[in-house]
Amino acid sequence: MRVLVVEDEKKVAGFIQRGLEGEGFSVEVANDGETGVAMAEAGTHDLILMDIMLPKLDGLGAIQQIRKKGVKCPVLCLTAKDTVEDIVAGLDSGSDDYLTKPFAFAELLARVRALTRRGGDDRGAEISYADLRLDPVAHKVWRSDQEIDLTTKEYALLEYLMRNPEKTLTRTMIAEQVWDYTFDSFTNIIDVYVNYLRKKVDRDFDKKLIHTVRGVGYVLKEE
Ligand code: CA
């Protein structure tokens, strides 16, 4: 597993690098946003850890550029800000999860493991629901034979919905299954991701498949 750490504080970068290398990860470090984008562009990483306050180009701008260049690997934001707005802004720019500084290494490691674990563990045969089709080996999704381009977490979320069609899935269930841990009363991340998925899966089609169960969660169904 190769991890790119984009962090300008040398002490923090060193702490993360030593810790992850001790766990068997191979780690590269960039000290500013521009260098981070240039290194990420190679597309050889399994995970990017992105600080938000960075010289030259801030972390959110860097993530946007990385996504624009078609790099799909998961991105974990490291942020000193802990307001909901900032976190949602981070998710909107294309990151998959966030961690608020200061953090314990054990918590960072848990999130790194959750993000680098391949969603679905390549569990065999294609699955389909309505006109949606998902190939768990190739990690590809089609609707009406049109391929849908999804990020790692969008894919994991859709796979979970497709493996449990016509069942109401609560935000807690989704957080545990897709992110591997429960959010302490913060579920905006789920709503943000469902909205991304809707834009890609439902927006251009008359028949909507992803439905909100008010106050509870979401359900994949034909209606
Ligand atoms: Ca910083």
PDB file of C-alpha atoms in Angstrom, residues 16-212:
ATOM      1  CA  ILE A  16       2.701  10.135  10.186  1.00  0.00           C
ATOM      2  CA  GLN A  17       5.429   8.758   7.910  1.00  0.00           C
ATOM      3  CA  ARG A  18       7.246   6.872  10.679  1.00  0.00           C
ATOM      4  CA  GLY A  19       3.977   5.526  12.071  1.00  0.00           C
ATOM      5  CA  LEU A  20       2.643   4.281   8.729  1.00  0.00           C
ATOM      6  CA  GLU A  21       5.999   2.838   7.648  1.00  0.00           C
ATOM      7  CA  GLY A  22       6.063   0.966  10.949  1.00  0.00           C
ATOM      8  CA  GLU A  23       2.747  -0.596   9.895  1.00  0.00           C
ATOM      9  CA  GLY A  24       4.146  -1.695   6.551  1.00  0.00           C
ATOM     10  CA  PHE A  25       2.901   1.145   4.336  1.00  0.00           C
ATOM     11  CA  SER A  26       5.183   2.799   1.843  1.00  0.00           C
ATOM     12  CA  VAL A  27       5.001   6.574   2.357  1.00  0.00           C
ATOM     13  CA  GLU A  28       5.868   9.621   0.238  1.00  0.00           C
ATOM     14  CA  VAL A  29       5.662  13.174   1.549  1.00  0.00           C
ATOM     15  CA  ALA A  30       4.899  16.453  -0.244  1.00  0.00           C
ATOM     16  CA  ASN A  31       5.306  19.720   1.697  1.00  0.00           C
ATOM     17  CA  ASP A  32       2.950  21.949  -0.300  1.00  0.00           C
ATOM     18  CA  GLY A  33      -0.240  21.654  -2.323  1.00  0.00           C
ATOM     19  CA  GLU A  34       1.311  22.041  -5.783  1.00  0.00           C
ATOM     20  CA  THR A  35       3.895  19.341  -5.166  1.00  0.00           C
ATOM     21  CA  GLY A  36       1.139  17.163  -3.734  1.00  0.00           C
ATOM     22  CA  VAL A  37      -0.926  17.494  -6.935  1.00  0.00           C
ATOM     23  CA  ALA A  38       2.108  16.760  -9.101  1.00  0.00           C
ATOM     24  CA  MET A  39       2.939  13.616  -7.116  1.00  0.00           C
ATOM     25  CA  ALA A  40      -0.679  12.450  -6.941  1.00  0.00           C
ATOM     26  CA  GLU A  41      -1.011  12.819 -10.704  1.00  0.00           C
ATOM     27  CA  ALA A  42       1.252   9.810 -11.190  1.00  0.00           C
ATOM     28  CA  GLY A  43      -1.736   7.806  -9.956  1.00  0.00           C
ATOM     29  CA  THR A  44       0.411   5.282  -8.094  1.00  0.00           C
ATOM     30  CA  HIS A  45      -0.991   5.809  -4.584  1.00  0.00           C
ATOM     31  CA  ASP A  46      -3.611   3.789  -2.732  1.00  0.00           C
ATOM     32  CA  LEU A  47      -4.436   6.682  -0.397  1.00  0.00           C
ATOM     33  CA  ILE A  48      -3.718  10.395  -0.048  1.00  0.00           C
ATOM     34  CA  LEU A  49      -3.606  12.138   3.341  1.00  0.00           C
ATOM     35  CA  MET A  50      -4.199  15.829   2.690  1.00  0.00           C
ATOM     36  CA  ASP A  51      -3.647  18.676   5.118  1.00  0.00           C
ATOM     37  CA  ILE A  52      -5.968  21.655   4.484  1.00  0.00           C
ATOM     38  CA  MET A  53      -3.800  24.658   5.393  1.00  0.00           C
ATOM     39  CA  LEU A  54      -0.903  24.345   2.943  1.00  0.00           C
ATOM     40  CA  PRO A  55       1.455  26.748   1.154  1.00  0.00           C
ATOM     41  CA  LYS A  56       1.114  27.424  -2.621  1.00  0.00           C
ATOM     42  CA  LEU A  57      -2.219  25.628  -2.977  1.00  0.00           C
ATOM     43  CA  ASP A  58      -4.524  24.732  -0.083  1.00  0.00           C
ATOM     44  CA  GLY A  59      -5.710  21.191   0.492  1.00  0.00           C
ATOM     45  CA  LEU A  60      -9.233  21.678  -0.850  1.00  0.00           C
ATOM     46  CA  GLY A  61      -7.895  23.230  -4.064  1.00  0.00           C
ATOM     47  CA  ALA A  62      -5.379  20.410  -4.346  1.00  0.00           C
ATOM     48  CA  ILE A  63      -8.088  17.745  -3.983  1.00  0.00           C
ATOM     49  CA  GLN A  64     -10.204  19.435  -6.668  1.00  0.00           C
ATOM     50  CA  GLN A  65      -7.255  19.416  -9.061  1.00  0.00           C
ATOM     51  CA  ILE A  66      -6.427  15.813  -8.247  1.00  0.00           C
ATOM     52  CA  ARG A  67     -10.019  14.770  -8.979  1.00  0.00           C
ATOM     53  CA  LYS A  68     -10.084  16.862 -12.160  1.00  0.00           C
ATOM     54  CA  LYS A  69      -7.047  14.954 -13.356  1.00  0.00           C
ATOM     55  CA  GLY A  70      -9.010  11.745 -12.917  1.00  0.00           C
ATOM     56  CA  VAL A  71      -7.179  10.362  -9.866  1.00  0.00           C
ATOM     57  CA  LYS A  72      -9.777   8.310  -8.005  1.00  0.00           C
ATOM     58  CA  CYS A  73      -7.866   6.995  -4.998  1.00  0.00           C
ATOM     59  CA  PRO A  74      -9.359   7.781  -1.590  1.00  0.00           C
ATOM     60  CA  VAL A  75      -8.391  11.063   0.082  1.00  0.00           C
ATOM     61  CA  LEU A  76      -8.433  11.602   3.842  1.00  0.00           C
ATOM     62  CA  CYS A  77      -8.396  15.273   4.904  1.00  0.00           C
ATOM     63  CA  LEU A  78      -6.413  16.281   7.949  1.00  0.00           C
ATOM     64  CA  THR A  79      -7.940  19.441   9.260  1.00  0.00           C
ATOM     65  CA  ALA A  80      -7.464  21.709  12.242  1.00  0.00           C
ATOM     66  CA  LYS A  81     -10.901  23.151  11.644  1.00  0.00           C
ATOM     67  CA  ASP A  82     -13.745  21.179  13.039  1.00  0.00           C
ATOM     68  CA  THR A  83     -16.872  22.998  12.010  1.00  0.00           C
ATOM     69  CA  VAL A  84     -19.464  21.138  10.000  1.00  0.00           C
ATOM     70  CA  GLU A  85     -19.204  23.697   7.174  1.00  0.00           C
ATOM     71  CA  ASP A  86     -15.485  23.155   6.752  1.00  0.00           C
ATOM     72  CA  ILE A  87     -15.824  19.420   6.824  1.00  0.00           C
ATOM     73  CA  VAL A  88     -18.627  19.418   4.277  1.00  0.00           C
ATOM     74  CA  ALA A  89     -16.561  21.782   2.097  1.00  0.00           C
ATOM     75  CA  GLY A  90     -13.804  19.182   2.303  1.00  0.00           C
ATOM     76  CA  LEU A  91     -16.137  16.428   1.207  1.00  0.00           C
ATOM     77  CA  ASP A  92     -17.547  18.579  -1.597  1.00  0.00           C
ATOM     78  CA  SER A  93     -14.083  19.041  -3.033  1.00  0.00           C
ATOM     79  CA  GLY A  94     -13.798  15.281  -3.473  1.00  0.00           C
ATOM     80  CA  SER A  95     -12.296  13.886  -0.275  1.00  0.00           C
ATOM     81  CA  ASP A  96     -13.613  10.672   1.276  1.00  0.00           C
ATOM     82  CA  ASP A  97     -13.159  11.255   4.975  1.00  0.00           C
ATOM     83  CA  TYR A  98     -11.623  13.701   7.412  1.00  0.00           C
ATOM     84  CA  LEU A  99      -9.738  13.680  10.676  1.00  0.00           C
ATOM     85  CA  THR A 100      -9.498  16.660  12.986  1.00  0.00           C
ATOM     86  CA  LYS A 101      -6.090  17.656  14.348  1.00  0.00           C
ATOM     87  CA  PRO A 102      -4.742  16.863  16.833  1.00  0.00           C
ATOM     88  CA  PHE A 103      -5.427  13.147  16.412  1.00  0.00           C
ATOM     89  CA  ALA A 104      -4.114   9.948  17.977  1.00  0.00           C
ATOM     90  CA  PHE A 105      -2.097   7.761  15.633  1.00  0.00           C
ATOM     91  CA  ALA A 106      -4.384   4.800  16.387  1.00  0.00           C
ATOM     92  CA  GLU A 107      -7.327   6.746  15.027  1.00  0.00           C
ATOM     93  CA  LEU A 108      -5.438   7.769  11.894  1.00  0.00           C
ATOM     94  CA  LEU A 109      -4.438   4.152  11.348  1.00  0.00           C
ATOM     95  CA  ALA A 110      -8.040   2.949  11.749  1.00  0.00           C
ATOM     96  CA  ARG A 111      -9.226   5.397   9.077  1.00  0.00           C
ATOM     97  CA  VAL A 112      -6.317   4.600   6.766  1.00  0.00           C
ATOM     98  CA  ARG A 113      -7.142   0.894   7.033  1.00  0.00           C
ATOM     99  CA  ALA A 114     -10.836   1.551   6.409  1.00  0.00           C
ATOM    100  CA  LEU A 115     -10.085   3.613   3.297  1.00  0.00           C
ATOM    101  CA  THR A 116      -7.495   1.260   1.821  1.00  0.00           C
ATOM    102  CA  ARG A 117      -9.542  -1.869   2.349  1.00  0.00           C
ATOM    103  CA  ARG A 118     -10.961  -2.567  -1.074  1.00  0.00           C
ATOM    104  CA  GLY A 119     -14.717  -2.119  -0.911  1.00  0.00           C
ATOM    105  CA  GLY A 120     -16.609  -5.339  -1.395  1.00  0.00           C
ATOM    106  CA  ASP A 121     -13.445  -7.465  -1.182  1.00  0.00           C
ATOM    107  CA  ASP A 122     -13.958  -8.452  -4.809  1.00  0.00           C
ATOM    108  CA  ARG A 123     -16.891 -10.646  -3.938  1.00  0.00           C
ATOM    109  CA  GLY A 124     -17.475 -12.442  -7.191  1.00  0.00           C
ATOM    110  CA  ALA A 125     -20.401 -12.159  -9.523  1.00  0.00           C
ATOM    111  CA  GLU A 126     -22.039  -9.076 -10.959  1.00  0.00           C
ATOM    112  CA  ILE A 127     -25.061  -7.745  -9.150  1.00  0.00           C
ATOM    113  CA  SER A 128     -27.929  -5.830 -10.675  1.00  0.00           C
ATOM    114  CA  TYR A 129     -31.012  -3.959  -9.601  1.00  0.00           C
ATOM    115  CA  ALA A 130     -33.517  -2.371 -11.972  1.00  0.00           C
ATOM    116  CA  ASP A 131     -31.315  -1.071 -14.816  1.00  0.00           C
ATOM    117  CA  LEU A 132     -28.257  -0.734 -12.540  1.00  0.00           C
ATOM    118  CA  ARG A 133     -25.416  -3.204 -12.909  1.00  0.00           C
ATOM    119  CA  LEU A 134     -22.284  -3.479 -10.740  1.00  0.00           C
ATOM    120  CA  ASP A 135     -19.153  -5.533 -11.339  1.00  0.00           C
ATOM    121  CA  PRO A 136     -17.458  -6.095  -7.937  1.00  0.00           C
ATOM    122  CA  VAL A 137     -14.255  -7.407  -9.528  1.00  0.00           C
ATOM    123  CA  ALA A 138     -13.693  -4.560 -11.987  1.00  0.00           C
ATOM    124  CA  HIS A 139     -15.290  -2.007  -9.617  1.00  0.00           C
ATOM    125  CA  LYS A 140     -17.478  -0.711 -12.425  1.00  0.00           C
ATOM    126  CA  VAL A 141     -21.093   0.406 -12.516  1.00  0.00           C
ATOM    127  CA  TRP A 142     -23.534   0.886 -15.374  1.00  0.00           C
ATOM    128  CA  ARG A 143     -27.019   2.282 -15.598  1.00  0.00           C
ATOM    129  CA  SER A 144     -28.889   1.396 -18.779  1.00  0.00           C
ATOM    130  CA  ASP A 145     -25.551   0.231 -20.232  1.00  0.00           C
ATOM    131  CA  GLN A 146     -24.036   3.645 -19.627  1.00  0.00           C
ATOM    132  CA  GLU A 147     -20.930   3.425 -17.459  1.00  0.00           C
ATOM    133  CA  ILE A 148     -21.036   5.636 -14.355  1.00  0.00           C
ATOM    134  CA  ASP A 149     -17.757   7.048 -13.104  1.00  0.00           C
ATOM    135  CA  LEU A 150     -17.659   6.822  -9.289  1.00  0.00           C
ATOM    136  CA  THR A 151     -15.031   7.604  -6.648  1.00  0.00           C
ATOM    137  CA  THR A 152     -14.019   4.877  -4.201  1.00  0.00           C
ATOM    138  CA  LYS A 153     -16.504   5.869  -1.521  1.00  0.00           C
ATOM    139  CA  GLU A 154     -19.378   6.536  -3.920  1.00  0.00           C
ATOM    140  CA  TYR A 155     -18.808   3.059  -5.301  1.00  0.00           C
ATOM    141  CA  ALA A 156     -18.735   1.489  -1.824  1.00  0.00           C
ATOM    142  CA  LEU A 157     -21.971   3.267  -0.910  1.00  0.00           C
ATOM    143  CA  LEU A 158     -23.743   2.159  -4.085  1.00  0.00           C
ATOM    144  CA  GLU A 159     -22.513  -1.406  -3.645  1.00  0.00           C
ATOM    145  CA  TYR A 160     -23.949  -1.455  -0.117  1.00  0.00           C
ATOM    146  CA  LEU A 161     -27.300  -0.130  -1.386  1.00  0.00           C
ATOM    147  CA  MET A 162     -27.343  -2.661  -4.238  1.00  0.00           C
ATOM    148  CA  ARG A 163     -26.572  -5.577  -1.943  1.00  0.00           C
ATOM    149  CA  ASN A 164     -29.532  -4.526   0.242  1.00  0.00           C
ATOM    150  CA  PRO A 165     -32.230  -3.350  -2.172  1.00  0.00           C
ATOM    151  CA  GLU A 166     -35.683  -2.398  -0.919  1.00  0.00           C
ATOM    152  CA  LYS A 167     -34.407  -2.296   2.662  1.00  0.00           C
ATOM    153  CA  THR A 168     -34.227   0.924   4.628  1.00  0.00           C
ATOM    154  CA  LEU A 169     -30.604   1.545   5.583  1.00  0.00           C
ATOM    155  CA  THR A 170     -30.072   3.912   8.483  1.00  0.00           C
ATOM    156  CA  ARG A 171     -27.251   6.454   8.491  1.00  0.00           C
ATOM    157  CA  THR A 172     -25.608   4.489  11.308  1.00  0.00           C
ATOM    158  CA  MET A 173     -25.708   1.287   9.242  1.00  0.00           C
ATOM    159  CA  ILE A 174     -24.257   3.110   6.262  1.00  0.00           C
ATOM    160  CA  ALA A 175     -21.514   4.719   8.379  1.00  0.00           C
ATOM    161  CA  GLU A 176     -20.517   1.356   9.846  1.00  0.00           C
ATOM    162  CA  GLN A 177     -20.640  -0.557   6.584  1.00  0.00           C
ATOM    163  CA  VAL A 178     -19.163   1.970   4.196  1.00  0.00           C
ATOM    164  CA  TRP A 179     -16.812   3.918   6.471  1.00  0.00           C
ATOM    165  CA  ASP A 180     -16.148   1.160   9.028  1.00  0.00           C
ATOM    166  CA  TYR A 181     -16.970   3.273  12.033  1.00  0.00           C
ATOM    167  CA  THR A 182     -19.815   5.276  13.519  1.00  0.00           C
ATOM    168  CA  PHE A 183     -19.841   9.036  13.354  1.00  0.00           C
ATOM    169  CA  ASP A 184     -20.416  10.666  16.683  1.00  0.00           C
ATOM    170  CA  SER A 185     -23.785  12.247  15.899  1.00  0.00           C
ATOM    171  CA  PHE A 186     -22.378  13.661  12.650  1.00  0.00           C
ATOM    172  CA  THR A 187     -24.148  12.227   9.658  1.00  0.00           C
ATOM    173  CA  ASN A 188     -23.870  15.032   7.116  1.00  0.00           C
ATOM    174  CA  ILE A 189     -21.104  13.040   5.454  1.00  0.00           C
ATOM    175  CA  ILE A 190     -23.631  10.333   4.548  1.00  0.00           C
ATOM    176  CA  ASP A 191     -26.108  12.868   3.155  1.00  0.00           C
ATOM    177  CA  VAL A 192     -23.381  14.580   1.138  1.00  0.00           C
ATOM    178  CA  TYR A 193     -22.317  11.256  -0.374  1.00  0.00           C
ATOM    179  CA  VAL A 194     -25.878  10.168  -1.153  1.00  0.00           C
ATOM    180  CA  ASN A 195     -26.301  13.477  -2.984  1.00  0.00           C
ATOM    181  CA  TYR A 196     -23.164  12.841  -5.065  1.00  0.00           C
ATOM    182  CA  LEU A 197     -24.434   9.394  -5.902  1.00  0.00           C
ATOM    183  CA  ARG A 198     -27.860  10.709  -6.871  1.00  0.00           C
ATOM    184  CA  LYS A 199     -26.306  13.207  -9.269  1.00  0.00           C
ATOM    185  CA  LYS A 200     -24.485  10.408 -11.005  1.00  0.00           C
ATOM    186  CA  VAL A 201     -27.026   7.575 -10.772  1.00  0.00           C
ATOM    187  CA  ASP A 202     -30.448   9.236 -10.833  1.00  0.00           C
ATOM    188  CA  ARG A 203     -30.259  12.789 -12.163  1.00  0.00           C
ATOM    189  CA  ASP A 204     -30.344  11.956 -15.861  1.00  0.00           C
ATOM    190  CA  PHE A 205     -33.006   9.280 -15.552  1.00  0.00           C
ATOM    191  CA  ASP A 206     -36.785   9.614 -15.157  1.00  0.00           C
ATOM    192  CA  LYS A 207     -37.022   6.697 -12.802  1.00  0.00           C
ATOM    193  CA  LYS A 208     -35.318   7.512  -9.475  1.00  0.00           C
ATOM    194  CA  LEU A 209     -33.804   4.620  -7.534  1.00  0.00           C
ATOM    195  CA  ILE A 210     -32.278   6.213  -4.420  1.00  0.00           C
ATOM    196  CA  HIS A 211     -34.985   7.399  -2.024  1.00  0.00           C
ATOM    197  CA  THR A 212     -34.865   9.193   1.319  1.00  0.00           C
TER     198      THR A 212
END
